[in-house]
Structure formats: C-alpha cells, structure tokens
Amino acid sequence: MTAKLERHEVFETSGPGTVRVTTASGDVTIGASESNVIEVTLSVKDPSFQRMLDEAVIEFDRQRNSLVVRTRTHENFNAMRALRPRFVVALVRVRWIRPDVHIALPEGSSVEVMTASGDTEIIGASRKPR
C-alpha cells in the first residue's frame, strides 16, 4: 500500500456558508472563490503521518452550508506520565505535528479558525461588496 500525502474532498453548496477549522498545529490557508464549491485539502509532508489524514474529521452539512474541519488531538496525553522523560520529550514533539489545511470556499462565507500553533492565512474577499 502506498502512503498518501493529501486528503482532498469537494462539496457543492448553494452559496456562501460557514467554515470552522480546529487544529492543534499546522498551517491553515483559506481562499475565496466565485464558485459554489468548497474544496478541502489536508496535507502532510511525511508519509509516516498518513494516519493523521485518515483521523481528521471533515463534516459538511448541506442544509446549513456548514463545514467543520478538525484534526485529531491526543486525548490520552496523561497516559504518557508513566514514561521515562526522554521518551516523553520525543512523543510531545510528534504530538504537535498536524496536517496543513487548505480550503477554497464561496465568497461571502464566514470563517472561524482555532489553532494553538501554525500560521493562518485568508486570501480573497471575506464579504461581497454592498
């Protein structure tokens, strides 16, 4: 089986909607387009992190034109307390490696991004001129 470096999903919308992105780290890029399509691409730089693409949550509610993108976090961080310190440091470094998130969505959509680390860039019109 070949490891993949991207996960790509496309959703048809009826117009502008809402997007909520939650990630521990990784860069987030959001761009406005003139089409009624939302495209989501998650990417990792190393094939050994393919699992993060599979574990990420991408949910689209067609009725509300609402998209949620959430990368997974390690809820069991407290389980690492029993490990020797040198191993904990190595695991903590891996813990913060997350996929980059790239989204293209209709102009006029609203966006909410929550991240602990990583750059966020929004390109294009956030609202249509009145």
PDB file of C-alpha atoms in Angstrom:
ATOM      1  CA  MET A   1       0.000   0.000   0.000  1.00  0.00           C
ATOM      2  CA  THR A   2       1.343   3.429  -0.946  1.00  0.00           C
ATOM      3  CA  ALA A   3       1.231   6.152   1.685  1.00  0.00           C
ATOM      4  CA  LYS A   4      -0.621   9.305   0.675  1.00  0.00           C
ATOM      5  CA  LEU A   5       0.379  12.873   1.423  1.00  0.00           C
ATOM      6  CA  GLU A   6      -3.027  14.536   0.802  1.00  0.00           C
ATOM      7  CA  ARG A   7      -6.712  14.096   1.525  1.00  0.00           C
ATOM      8  CA  HIS A   8      -8.981  16.042  -0.822  1.00  0.00           C
ATOM      9  CA  GLU A   9     -12.770  16.469  -0.538  1.00  0.00           C
ATOM     10  CA  VAL A  10     -15.204  18.591  -2.568  1.00  0.00           C
ATOM     11  CA  PHE A  11     -18.695  19.767  -1.548  1.00  0.00           C
ATOM     12  CA  GLU A  12     -21.376  21.508  -3.659  1.00  0.00           C
ATOM     13  CA  THR A  13     -23.034  24.434  -1.858  1.00  0.00           C
ATOM     14  CA  SER A  14     -25.986  26.687  -2.539  1.00  0.00           C
ATOM     15  CA  GLY A  15     -23.877  29.783  -1.830  1.00  0.00           C
ATOM     16  CA  PRO A  16     -21.818  31.293   0.975  1.00  0.00           C
ATOM     17  CA  GLY A  17     -21.707  29.326   4.191  1.00  0.00           C
ATOM     18  CA  THR A  18     -19.743  28.897   7.384  1.00  0.00           C
ATOM     19  CA  VAL A  19     -16.454  27.119   7.992  1.00  0.00           C
ATOM     20  CA  ARG A  20     -14.985  26.134  11.352  1.00  0.00           C
ATOM     21  CA  VAL A  21     -11.415  24.808  11.485  1.00  0.00           C
ATOM     22  CA  THR A  22      -9.920  23.424  14.694  1.00  0.00           C
ATOM     23  CA  THR A  23      -6.331  22.189  14.731  1.00  0.00           C
ATOM     24  CA  ALA A  24      -3.561  21.913  17.309  1.00  0.00           C
ATOM     25  CA  SER A  25      -0.964  22.992  14.777  1.00  0.00           C
ATOM     26  CA  GLY A  26      -0.301  23.023  11.063  1.00  0.00           C
ATOM     27  CA  ASP A  27      -0.811  25.922   8.707  1.00  0.00           C
ATOM     28  CA  VAL A  28      -4.328  26.941   7.646  1.00  0.00           C
ATOM     29  CA  THR A  29      -4.926  28.646   4.280  1.00  0.00           C
ATOM     30  CA  ILE A  30      -8.398  29.759   3.243  1.00  0.00           C
ATOM     31  CA  GLY A  31      -9.213  31.309  -0.118  1.00  0.00           C
ATOM     32  CA  ALA A  32     -12.405  32.786  -1.542  1.00  0.00           C
ATOM     33  CA  SER A  33     -13.653  31.715  -4.958  1.00  0.00           C
ATOM     34  CA  GLU A  34     -16.524  32.725  -7.206  1.00  0.00           C
ATOM     35  CA  SER A  35     -17.901  29.178  -7.434  1.00  0.00           C
ATOM     36  CA  ASN A  36     -20.404  27.430  -5.171  1.00  0.00           C
ATOM     37  CA  VAL A  37     -17.951  24.673  -4.326  1.00  0.00           C
ATOM     38  CA  ILE A  38     -15.972  24.078  -1.155  1.00  0.00           C
ATOM     39  CA  GLU A  39     -12.694  22.237  -1.624  1.00  0.00           C
ATOM     40  CA  VAL A  40     -10.784  20.924   1.384  1.00  0.00           C
ATOM     41  CA  THR A  41      -7.237  19.583   1.159  1.00  0.00           C
ATOM     42  CA  LEU A  42      -5.318  18.270   4.153  1.00  0.00           C
ATOM     43  CA  SER A  43      -1.631  17.576   3.583  1.00  0.00           C
ATOM     44  CA  VAL A  44       1.337  16.153   5.458  1.00  0.00           C
ATOM     45  CA  LYS A  45       4.962  16.424   4.455  1.00  0.00           C
ATOM     46  CA  ASP A  46       5.969  12.929   5.557  1.00  0.00           C
ATOM     47  CA  PRO A  47       4.151   9.715   4.506  1.00  0.00           C
ATOM     48  CA  SER A  48       4.644   8.286   8.006  1.00  0.00           C
ATOM     49  CA  PHE A  49       1.959  10.770   9.183  1.00  0.00           C
ATOM     50  CA  GLN A  50      -0.707   9.478   6.777  1.00  0.00           C
ATOM     51  CA  ARG A  51      -2.769   8.323   9.757  1.00  0.00           C
ATOM     52  CA  MET A  52      -3.407  11.972  10.656  1.00  0.00           C
ATOM     53  CA  LEU A  53      -5.144  12.479   7.308  1.00  0.00           C
ATOM     54  CA  ASP A  54      -7.378   9.481   7.951  1.00  0.00           C
ATOM     55  CA  GLU A  55      -8.208  10.529  11.530  1.00  0.00           C
ATOM     56  CA  ALA A  56      -9.117  14.128  10.670  1.00  0.00           C
ATOM     57  CA  VAL A  57     -12.820  14.977  10.759  1.00  0.00           C
ATOM     58  CA  ILE A  58     -14.309  16.723   7.719  1.00  0.00           C
ATOM     59  CA  GLU A  59     -18.081  17.170   8.004  1.00  0.00           C
ATOM     60  CA  PHE A  60     -20.317  19.123   5.655  1.00  0.00           C
ATOM     61  CA  ASP A  61     -23.955  19.943   6.466  1.00  0.00           C
ATOM     62  CA  ARG A  62     -25.580  20.643   3.095  1.00  0.00           C
ATOM     63  CA  GLN A  63     -28.769  22.088   4.652  1.00  0.00           C
ATOM     64  CA  ARG A  64     -26.811  24.758   6.540  1.00  0.00           C
ATOM     65  CA  ASN A  65     -23.870  25.156   4.123  1.00  0.00           C
ATOM     66  CA  SER A  66     -21.681  24.475   7.134  1.00  0.00           C
ATOM     67  CA  LEU A  67     -18.260  22.826   7.096  1.00  0.00           C
ATOM     68  CA  VAL A  68     -16.305  21.561  10.114  1.00  0.00           C
ATOM     69  CA  VAL A  69     -12.658  20.521   9.802  1.00  0.00           C
ATOM     70  CA  ARG A  70     -10.991  19.126  12.899  1.00  0.00           C
ATOM     71  CA  THR A  71      -7.608  17.452  13.136  1.00  0.00           C
ATOM     72  CA  ARG A  72      -7.262  14.841  15.840  1.00  0.00           C
ATOM     73  CA  THR A  73      -5.609  15.504  19.175  1.00  0.00           C
ATOM     74  CA  HIS A  74      -4.179  13.038  21.631  1.00  0.00           C
ATOM     75  CA  GLU A  75      -6.788  12.845  24.391  1.00  0.00           C
ATOM     76  CA  ASN A  76      -4.655  10.327  26.252  1.00  0.00           C
ATOM     77  CA  PHE A  77      -1.720  12.674  26.928  1.00  0.00           C
ATOM     78  CA  ASN A  78      -1.909  11.864  30.662  1.00  0.00           C
ATOM     79  CA  ALA A  79      -1.123   8.224  29.867  1.00  0.00           C
ATOM     80  CA  MET A  80       2.394   9.328  28.923  1.00  0.00           C
ATOM     81  CA  ARG A  81       3.221  10.433  32.502  1.00  0.00           C
ATOM     82  CA  ALA A  82       4.458   6.943  33.366  1.00  0.00           C
ATOM     83  CA  LEU A  83       7.043   7.004  30.559  1.00  0.00           C
ATOM     84  CA  ARG A  84      10.648   7.975  31.148  1.00  0.00           C
ATOM     85  CA  PRO A  85      11.323  11.700  30.471  1.00  0.00           C
ATOM     86  CA  ARG A  86      13.482  11.127  27.381  1.00  0.00           C
ATOM     87  CA  PHE A  87      10.646   9.255  25.681  1.00  0.00           C
ATOM     88  CA  VAL A  88       8.038  11.822  26.712  1.00  0.00           C
ATOM     89  CA  VAL A  89      10.025  14.610  25.007  1.00  0.00           C
ATOM     90  CA  ALA A  90      10.107  12.626  21.740  1.00  0.00           C
ATOM     91  CA  LEU A  91       6.361  11.912  21.947  1.00  0.00           C
ATOM     92  CA  VAL A  92       5.486  15.536  22.702  1.00  0.00           C
ATOM     93  CA  ARG A  93       7.328  16.666  19.559  1.00  0.00           C
ATOM     94  CA  VAL A  94       5.324  14.220  17.445  1.00  0.00           C
ATOM     95  CA  ARG A  95       2.113  15.287  19.205  1.00  0.00           C
ATOM     96  CA  TRP A  96       2.280  18.772  17.656  1.00  0.00           C
ATOM     97  CA  ILE A  97       2.773  17.619  14.074  1.00  0.00           C
ATOM     98  CA  ARG A  98      -0.564  18.073  12.311  1.00  0.00           C
ATOM     99  CA  PRO A  99      -1.756  18.281   8.737  1.00  0.00           C
ATOM    100  CA  ASP A 100      -1.827  21.591   6.907  1.00  0.00           C
ATOM    101  CA  VAL A 101      -5.380  22.653   5.998  1.00  0.00           C
ATOM    102  CA  HIS A 102      -6.227  24.338   2.680  1.00  0.00           C
ATOM    103  CA  ILE A 103      -9.811  25.402   1.921  1.00  0.00           C
ATOM    104  CA  ALA A 104     -11.376  27.172  -1.070  1.00  0.00           C
ATOM    105  CA  LEU A 105     -14.921  28.402  -0.448  1.00  0.00           C
ATOM    106  CA  PRO A 106     -17.540  30.741  -1.922  1.00  0.00           C
ATOM    107  CA  GLU A 107     -17.033  34.485  -1.463  1.00  0.00           C
ATOM    108  CA  GLY A 108     -19.040  35.900   1.434  1.00  0.00           C
ATOM    109  CA  SER A 109     -18.598  32.821   3.620  1.00  0.00           C
ATOM    110  CA  SER A 110     -17.732  33.221   7.286  1.00  0.00           C
ATOM    111  CA  VAL A 111     -14.673  31.534   8.750  1.00  0.00           C
ATOM    112  CA  GLU A 112     -13.606  30.605  12.276  1.00  0.00           C
ATOM    113  CA  VAL A 113     -10.128  29.162  12.852  1.00  0.00           C
ATOM    114  CA  MET A 114      -8.908  27.859  16.192  1.00  0.00           C
ATOM    115  CA  THR A 115      -5.293  26.733  16.460  1.00  0.00           C
ATOM    116  CA  ALA A 116      -2.646  26.508  19.162  1.00  0.00           C
ATOM    117  CA  SER A 117       0.238  26.779  16.716  1.00  0.00           C
ATOM    118  CA  GLY A 118       0.687  27.381  12.999  1.00  0.00           C
ATOM    119  CA  ASP A 119       0.063  30.189  10.556  1.00  0.00           C
ATOM    120  CA  THR A 120      -3.393  31.182   9.327  1.00  0.00           C
ATOM    121  CA  GLU A 121      -3.824  32.995   6.012  1.00  0.00           C
ATOM    122  CA  ILE A 122      -7.097  34.146   4.460  1.00  0.00           C
ATOM    123  CA  ILE A 123      -6.902  35.116   0.785  1.00  0.00           C
ATOM    124  CA  GLY A 124      -9.623  36.938  -1.155  1.00  0.00           C
ATOM    125  CA  ALA A 125     -12.826  38.732  -0.288  1.00  0.00           C
ATOM    126  CA  SER A 126     -14.343  37.869   3.052  1.00  0.00           C
ATOM    127  CA  ARG A 127     -17.596  39.675   2.152  1.00  0.00           C
ATOM    128  CA  LYS A 128     -19.215  40.711  -1.090  1.00  0.00           C
ATOM    129  CA  PRO A 129     -19.250  44.487  -1.599  1.00  0.00           C
ATOM    130  CA  ARG A 130     -22.633  46.150  -0.976  1.00  0.00           C
TER     131      ARG A 130
END
